[in-house]
Coordinates of C-alpha atoms in Angstrom, one line a residue:
M1 CA -13.9 30.8 10.7
N2 CA -10.9 28.5 9.8
I3 CA -8.1 30.6 8.2
S4 CA -4.8 30.0 6.8
V5 CA -2.8 33.2 6.0
C6 CA -0.6 32.5 3.0
I7 CA 2.7 34.4 2.6
A8 CA 4.7 34.2 -0.8
T9 CA 8.3 35.6 0.2
Y10 CA 11.9 36.1 -1.9
R11 CA 14.6 37.6 0.2
R12 CA 12.7 39.8 2.4
P13 CA 13.6 38.2 5.9
D14 CA 13.4 41.5 8.1
R15 CA 10.1 42.4 6.5
L16 CA 9.2 39.1 6.9
R17 CA 10.1 38.8 10.4
A18 CA 7.9 41.7 11.3
L19 CA 5.0 40.6 9.4
L20 CA 5.0 37.5 11.3
G21 CA 5.2 39.7 14.5
D22 CA 1.7 41.3 13.4
L23 CA 0.1 38.1 12.8
L24 CA 1.1 36.7 16.1
L25 CA -0.9 39.9 17.8
Q26 CA -3.9 39.7 15.9
Q27 CA -7.3 40.0 17.8
R28 CA -8.5 37.0 15.4
L29 CA -5.7 34.7 15.2
P30 CA -5.6 32.7 12.1
Q31 CA -5.4 28.6 12.5
E32 CA -2.4 28.4 10.6
V33 CA 0.3 30.5 8.6
I34 CA 1.9 29.4 5.3
V35 CA 5.1 30.7 4.1
V36 CA 6.4 29.7 1.1
D37 CA 10.0 30.8 0.1
N38 CA 11.0 31.2 -3.4
D39 CA 14.5 31.8 -2.6
V40 CA 16.8 28.4 -3.4
L41 CA 19.2 29.9 -0.4
R42 CA 16.2 29.6 2.0
S43 CA 16.9 33.2 3.1
A44 CA 13.2 33.0 4.9
Q45 CA 13.8 29.9 7.0
I46 CA 15.8 31.6 9.9
V47 CA 12.9 33.8 10.5
V48 CA 10.7 30.8 10.4
D49 CA 13.0 28.9 12.5
D50 CA 13.6 31.9 15.3
V51 CA 9.7 32.6 15.4
C52 CA 9.2 28.9 16.2
A53 CA 11.7 28.8 18.5
A54 CA 10.4 31.3 20.8
G55 CA 7.7 28.9 21.4
D56 CA 3.7 28.7 22.5
L57 CA 2.5 29.8 18.7
P58 CA -1.0 30.7 18.7
F59 CA -0.9 28.9 15.2
V60 CA 0.8 26.5 13.2
L61 CA 3.3 27.9 11.1
R62 CA 4.3 26.0 8.0
Y63 CA 7.4 26.6 6.0
A64 CA 8.1 25.6 2.6
V65 CA 10.7 26.4 -0.5
E66 CA 9.5 26.6 -3.9
A67 CA 13.1 26.4 -5.9
R68 CA 11.3 27.5 -9.4
K69 CA 11.6 31.3 -9.6
N70 CA 7.7 31.8 -10.3
I71 CA 5.7 33.9 -7.9
A72 CA 2.5 32.0 -9.3
V73 CA 4.2 28.8 -8.4
S74 CA 4.7 29.9 -5.2
R75 CA 1.4 31.0 -4.5
N76 CA 0.1 27.8 -5.8
T77 CA 2.3 26.0 -3.3
S78 CA 0.8 28.2 -0.6
V79 CA -2.7 27.1 -1.7
A80 CA -1.7 23.6 -1.8
L81 CA -0.5 23.6 1.7
A82 CA -3.4 25.3 3.1
G83 CA -5.9 23.7 5.2
G84 CA -8.2 26.6 6.1
D85 CA -11.8 27.1 5.0
W86 CA -10.6 30.8 4.1
L87 CA -7.1 31.6 2.6
A88 CA -5.8 35.2 3.3
F89 CA -3.1 36.5 1.3
I90 CA -0.7 39.3 2.6
D91 CA 2.7 40.3 0.8
D92 CA 5.8 39.8 2.3
D93 CA 6.7 43.3 2.8
E94 CA 3.2 44.5 4.7
R95 CA 2.5 45.2 7.7
A96 CA -0.9 44.1 9.3
P97 CA -2.7 46.2 12.6
V98 CA -4.1 43.9 15.3
H99 CA -7.7 44.2 13.9
W100 CA -6.8 43.1 9.9
L101 CA -7.5 39.6 9.9
D102 CA -11.0 39.9 12.0
T103 CA -12.0 42.9 10.1
L104 CA -11.5 40.8 6.9
A105 CA -13.8 38.1 8.4
I106 CA -16.4 40.5 9.8
S107 CA -16.9 41.7 6.5
A108 CA -16.9 38.2 4.7
Q109 CA -19.8 37.1 6.9
R110 CA -21.7 40.5 7.0
F111 CA -22.0 40.5 3.1
S112 CA -22.0 36.9 2.5
A113 CA -18.9 37.2 0.1
D114 CA -16.6 34.9 -1.8
G115 CA -13.7 36.9 -1.4
V116 CA -12.7 40.6 0.4
L117 CA -10.2 42.9 -0.8
G118 CA -8.9 45.9 1.4
P119 CA -6.4 48.7 0.9
V120 CA -2.7 48.9 1.0
Q121 CA -1.4 52.4 2.5
P122 CA 2.1 53.1 1.2
L123 CA 4.5 54.3 3.2
L124 CA 6.5 57.0 1.6
P125 CA 9.7 58.4 3.6
A126 CA 9.9 62.1 4.1
S127 CA 13.5 61.6 2.7
A128 CA 11.8 61.0 -0.7
P129 CA 11.6 63.3 -3.1
A130 CA 9.2 66.4 -3.3
W131 CA 7.3 65.1 -6.6
L132 CA 6.7 61.7 -5.2
H133 CA 4.6 63.2 -2.2
R134 CA 3.2 65.7 -4.7
G135 CA 2.0 63.0 -6.8
Q136 CA 0.6 60.4 -4.9
F137 CA 1.9 57.8 -7.1
Y138 CA 1.6 54.7 -5.1
H139 CA -1.9 55.3 -3.8
W140 CA -4.9 52.9 -5.2
P141 CA -8.1 54.0 -5.4
R142 CA -10.5 52.9 -2.3
M143 CA -14.4 52.1 -2.0
K144 CA -17.1 52.0 0.3
T145 CA -17.1 48.5 2.3
G146 CA -19.4 46.4 1.1
G147 CA -18.9 47.6 -2.5
I148 CA -18.8 44.9 -5.5
V149 CA -15.2 45.5 -6.7
P150 CA -15.0 46.2 -10.4
P151 CA -12.6 44.1 -12.6
N152 CA -10.0 47.1 -13.0
R153 CA -9.5 47.2 -9.3
L154 CA -8.9 43.9 -8.5
R155 CA -5.5 43.6 -7.1
F156 CA -3.8 41.3 -4.6
G157 CA -1.8 42.4 -1.3
N158 CA -4.4 42.2 0.9
V159 CA -7.3 39.7 0.1
M160 CA -9.2 37.1 1.6
L161 CA -11.0 34.3 -0.4
R162 CA -13.2 31.5 0.4
A163 CA -11.1 27.9 -0.1
T164 CA -13.9 26.3 -2.1
T165 CA -14.3 29.3 -4.5
L166 CA -10.7 29.7 -5.0
R167 CA -10.3 26.1 -5.7
T168 CA -12.7 25.9 -8.4
Q169 CA -9.7 27.2 -10.5
S170 CA -6.9 25.1 -12.2
P171 CA -4.4 25.9 -12.2
V172 CA -5.0 28.8 -9.3
F173 CA -2.5 31.0 -10.4
D174 CA -1.4 30.9 -13.8
P175 CA 2.5 29.9 -13.9
A176 CA 2.6 32.1 -17.5
Y177 CA 2.4 34.8 -15.5
G178 CA 5.3 33.7 -13.2
L179 CA 7.7 35.9 -14.0
T180 CA 5.9 39.3 -15.4
G181 CA 3.5 39.4 -12.4
G182 CA -0.4 39.6 -13.2
E183 CA -1.3 36.5 -12.1
D184 CA -3.4 37.8 -8.9
G185 CA -5.4 40.0 -11.7
D186 CA -5.7 37.4 -13.7
L187 CA -6.8 34.7 -10.8
L188 CA -9.5 37.0 -9.4
A189 CA -10.9 38.5 -13.0
R190 CA -11.5 34.6 -13.6
L191 CA -13.2 34.2 -10.0
A192 CA -15.4 37.5 -10.8
L193 CA -16.3 36.1 -14.4
G194 CA -17.4 33.1 -12.7
G195 CA -20.0 34.7 -10.6
A196 CA -17.6 34.9 -7.2
Q197 CA -18.7 38.2 -5.2
L198 CA -15.6 39.9 -4.4
I199 CA -16.5 42.8 -2.2
W200 CA -14.0 46.1 -0.6
C201 CA -13.7 46.2 3.0
D202 CA -11.9 50.0 3.6
E203 CA -11.0 49.3 7.2
A204 CA -9.0 46.2 6.6
M205 CA -5.9 48.4 5.9
V206 CA -2.4 46.7 5.6
S207 CA 0.6 49.2 4.7
E208 CA 3.7 48.8 2.8
P209 CA 6.8 51.0 3.0
V210 CA 7.7 52.2 -0.6
E211 CA 11.4 50.7 -1.0
P212 CA 14.1 53.2 -2.2
A213 CA 14.5 51.2 -5.4
R214 CA 10.9 52.2 -6.0
Q215 CA 11.4 56.0 -5.4
S216 CA 12.3 56.8 -9.1
L217 CA 10.7 58.1 -12.4
R218 CA 12.0 54.9 -14.2
W219 CA 10.5 52.5 -11.6
L220 CA 7.0 54.3 -11.9
L221 CA 7.0 54.0 -15.8
L222 CA 8.2 50.3 -15.7
R223 CA 5.4 49.3 -13.2
S224 CA 2.7 51.3 -15.3
M225 CA 4.0 49.9 -18.5
R226 CA 3.5 46.5 -16.8
G227 CA 0.1 47.4 -15.4
G228 CA -1.1 48.3 -18.9
Q229 CA 0.5 44.7 -20.2
D230 CA -1.5 42.9 -17.5
F231 CA -4.6 44.9 -18.5
A232 CA -4.6 43.9 -22.2
R233 CA -3.6 40.5 -21.3
H234 CA -6.5 39.9 -19.3
K235 CA -8.9 41.4 -22.0
L236 CA -7.4 39.7 -24.7
A237 CA -7.6 36.3 -22.5
G238 CA -11.8 37.3 -22.3
R239 CA -11.3 38.0 -18.4
Y240 CA -13.6 40.8 -18.5
G241 CA -16.0 38.9 -21.0
P242 CA -16.1 37.7 -24.7
I243 CA -13.8 39.6 -26.9
G244 CA -14.1 39.7 -30.5
S245 CA -12.0 41.2 -33.3
A246 CA -14.3 44.5 -33.0
R247 CA -13.3 45.0 -29.3
R248 CA -9.7 44.0 -29.8
A249 CA -9.3 47.0 -32.4
R250 CA -11.1 49.4 -30.2
L251 CA -8.9 48.5 -27.5
L252 CA -6.0 49.0 -29.8
G253 CA -6.8 52.0 -31.0
R254 CA -7.8 53.7 -27.9
A255 CA -4.5 52.5 -26.1
L256 CA -2.6 54.5 -29.1
T257 CA -4.7 57.3 -29.0
Q258 CA -4.4 57.8 -25.0
M259 CA -0.4 56.9 -25.3
M260 CA -0.3 59.8 -27.8
M261 CA -2.6 62.2 -25.5
A262 CA -0.7 61.4 -22.5
G263 CA 2.6 61.9 -24.1
L264 CA 1.3 65.6 -25.0
L265 CA 0.3 66.1 -21.8
A266 CA 3.2 65.4 -19.9
L267 CA 4.9 68.1 -22.0
L268 CA 2.7 70.6 -21.5
C269 CA 2.5 70.0 -17.9
L270 CA 6.2 69.8 -17.3
P271 CA 6.8 73.7 -16.6
I272 CA 3.8 73.6 -14.4
G273 CA 5.2 70.5 -12.0
F274 CA 7.5 67.7 -12.7
H275 CA 5.0 65.6 -10.6
L276 CA 2.1 66.5 -12.9
A277 CA 4.2 65.8 -16.3
A278 CA 5.1 62.5 -14.3
H279 CA 1.6 61.5 -14.3
W280 CA 1.0 61.7 -17.3
L281 CA 4.1 59.9 -18.3
T282 CA 3.3 56.8 -16.3
K283 CA -0.4 57.0 -18.2
A284 CA 1.3 56.9 -21.4
A285 CA 3.5 53.9 -20.3
A286 CA 0.4 52.0 -19.4
N287 CA -0.8 52.6 -22.7
L288 CA 2.9 51.6 -24.5
G289 CA 1.9 48.5 -22.2
K290 CA -1.3 47.7 -23.6
L291 CA 0.3 48.1 -27.1
S292 CA 3.2 46.3 -26.5
A293 CA 0.6 42.9 -25.2
F294 CA -0.2 42.8 -29.0
A295 CA 2.9 42.5 -30.2
G296 CA 3.2 39.3 -27.6
W297 CA 6.4 41.4 -25.5
H298 CA 5.8 40.8 -21.8
Y299 CA 8.0 42.6 -19.4
R300 CA 9.4 40.2 -16.8
E301 CA 9.4 42.3 -13.6
Y302 CA 10.4 39.2 -11.5
A303 CA 12.9 37.6 -13.9

């Protein structure tokens, strides 16, 4: 399998250096690695130059700068530069064990898939508040290998897609999501709606450190709100199937009801444990995000 690894990066040179080191050690090496730097100051260039200067690279390493601050455009640039039959996407702050790419490739062939998604294991430091450890806030649901990933669990960070399937989309990643996020779920939902078989591979795990800036209730609430907005935007755009006035009304009513119920449960759980109260607050924030999408307001997380 001819595989290109695509990395969109923004001011994480140390994390990028570690990730490129991981890719050099893969059991199944990619044919090329594409690094698209979304920083006009070219903060990733020194990392790429250092890796190239070491010599004897087992793959082609390409570097490009995307001056427009837009994660969707950056990812589109990586797709345009990639020449592989398969494109693997991994975030610039993740770490890939030696079997990562091989495991994705084997699953793609075994299940005749158009795309393979794998888990991302959060690495929360021991110094983080105890309620964060108890709440498991950074974990995502996992599945049995080979299962079709349902629409509400489609996410990037660890995914490999068939290039011919990916390039049926124009644009591949929608620039309208460039500062808000959600461009990944939008793409995968479009592919699934078009009949692409997107399967899960539970063995192809990567890890991701939870940065100090993300170890707070404020960050969790904002991320949950954005997640709710993403879901509602995709739903209203018909990414999960036709959406008529009746379904719009049900989505609105359900979000309002669930937001109020989650807020009440947060109050009731506060004496029992802060992690439980925080859990329900994130649910309330997610439903607030759904409601805000109806009003046309979008949290610009990447602005």
